[in-house]
Amino acid sequence: MAVEEFDVLIVGAGFSGLYTLHRFRQQGYSVRVLEAADGIGGTWYWNTYPGARCDAESIDYSYSFSPELEQEWTWTERYAAQPEILRYVDHVVERFDLRRDIRTGARVVTADYDENSVRWDVAIESGERFRSRYLIFATGGLSAPLEPPFPGVERFTGESYRTQMWPHEPVDLRGKRVAVVGTGSSGVQLIPVVAEQAARLTVFQRTANFSVPGRNRPLTAEEIERVKRDYPTVPAAQRNSHAGLNLHSTDLASTDMTESEQRARLEEQWALGGSFEMAVAFSDVALKMDANGLVADFIRAKIREQIGDRHRADLLTPRDHPYVGKRPCVDHGYYETFNRDNVDLVDIRSDPIAEITPTGITLTSGIEYETDVIVYANGYDAITGAINRIDIRGRGGKSLRELWSDGPRTYLGYGVAGFPNLLMVGGPGSPSIVVMAIALAEQQVEWLLNCLDHLRAAGIEEFEPTERAQDSWTELVAQLAAAIPAYANTESSYYNGANVPGKPRGYPMFMGGWVFYRQICGDVAAQGYVEFKPP
Ligand code: N01
């Protein structure tokens, strides 16, 4: 079989991979994107479950590299639903003629570095191989779905669905008994929609999460006009923010306010809607447990107000983690759903699922729930999962998976010692997941292009970070997470790997905020990328 060769191979055709393709191609590199799915769009291709919607506002959740694109495209709602986001992806793909360089249905299984030819040799599931000088992973932080973790899943004779890979054909839940397992962002979005369709919905909850109503609504003509007129200010403000989002944040700590000012501020943010607005109610929400407690207590009280039944309200009230320690959800009618007569809530913290049977779900106590449909919304092997599922071998056949067996080690999230010309966008060690992915990709790709220009001008065609730089970056990433009380006081979350049996515990992403990250990247560039050296 002929082996196709390119300057750059990119793994993943989500928002990050698409921008990487666009810019590297513009700079004159020959590029091929290898995408596992049968379509383009990454997480937005896979997550077609009912209710799927972005939890960042659509105006922010957009590319900023093209003023023409900003003017042409018009979002219809405050939070875009999955089909609209996929239409935006399609528009971008056509607009910038990206499709011709993307190979879909091409799941990368191995990547081997050939030191003699200074090339990466990449194989996809079909056995076809590709070679390139640079290999860029744009695989996404939440793209490695976890299998439903219960014995007997395959014995169930009804219909089973997974939010992470919902069928692209319509699923009819009308008149059926439906069980949903999992109450993270996916479950919280899906549950209100399913409740309206199903005859009976039973929600299996292990951990109550914090969720804040999104207050979604159509964008008005005046808003659209204003945004389009002021567009350059939107991404500019994003770049000066912690998470790449335009939020109503404040420099005031909770301790700078009186009790009544705190209360007013919390009500104000609550009225705006969305969990990120609550996270910036005070400047110290993640940094001081007292401030965190104010926000958490406020949301707990609001949750209770939304639910009629006291026992249910109690079960749905989060108690085991600080606000933002686990990713909080943005909902659209979640708590009200539990006031419906056709909805049940089962606490699988006190009575865990023992097995899936041919007819339903059995708990450890022996209680059985018969159902026609089971929906698993059980989450992802976050940040490292997608890369670690590929067998990647660097210099001397060294395995990346083995190198990362105690947690990922990278330099700035861009590269790994011992793996020349392997690069990452939104990878471990970057502010992956905690900074809005599109904005982060735009910044990182520009940085990488400048880095390559600089190194190539110096005659360096093969490079990797030094061990020393990688060690100190890995240490900094760990120290930052440990120094932020909201994370340090959260025991179990996909952020720290606790949701995956056997995964090393630790925060694999840079938690110091985007401004700080960009400042460090800028300093490294100004100093001539000195920690990237030939092997
Ligand atoms: O996954 P999750 P998700 N027994 O890991 C439960 C993004 N996203 O797909 O909390 C019983 O958050 C688990 O329980 P627990 C967003 O960043 C964005 O919902 O581990 N239960 C939890 O309730 C989000 O944060 C959007 O105790 C088990 C659930 O399954 C991220 O993706 C929409 C279990 C998993 O929740 C992931 O969200 C959707 C077990 N053995 C997703 N194992 C938007 O943009 C797991 N669970 C809006």
PDB file of C-alpha atoms in Angstrom, residues 38 387 399:
ATOM      1  CA  ASP A  38     -17.307   9.581   9.775  1.00  0.00           C
ATOM      2  CA  ILE A 387      -3.797  10.512  23.129  1.00  0.00           C
ATOM      3  CA  SER A 399       6.237   4.673  24.605  1.00  0.00           C
TER       4      SER A 399
END
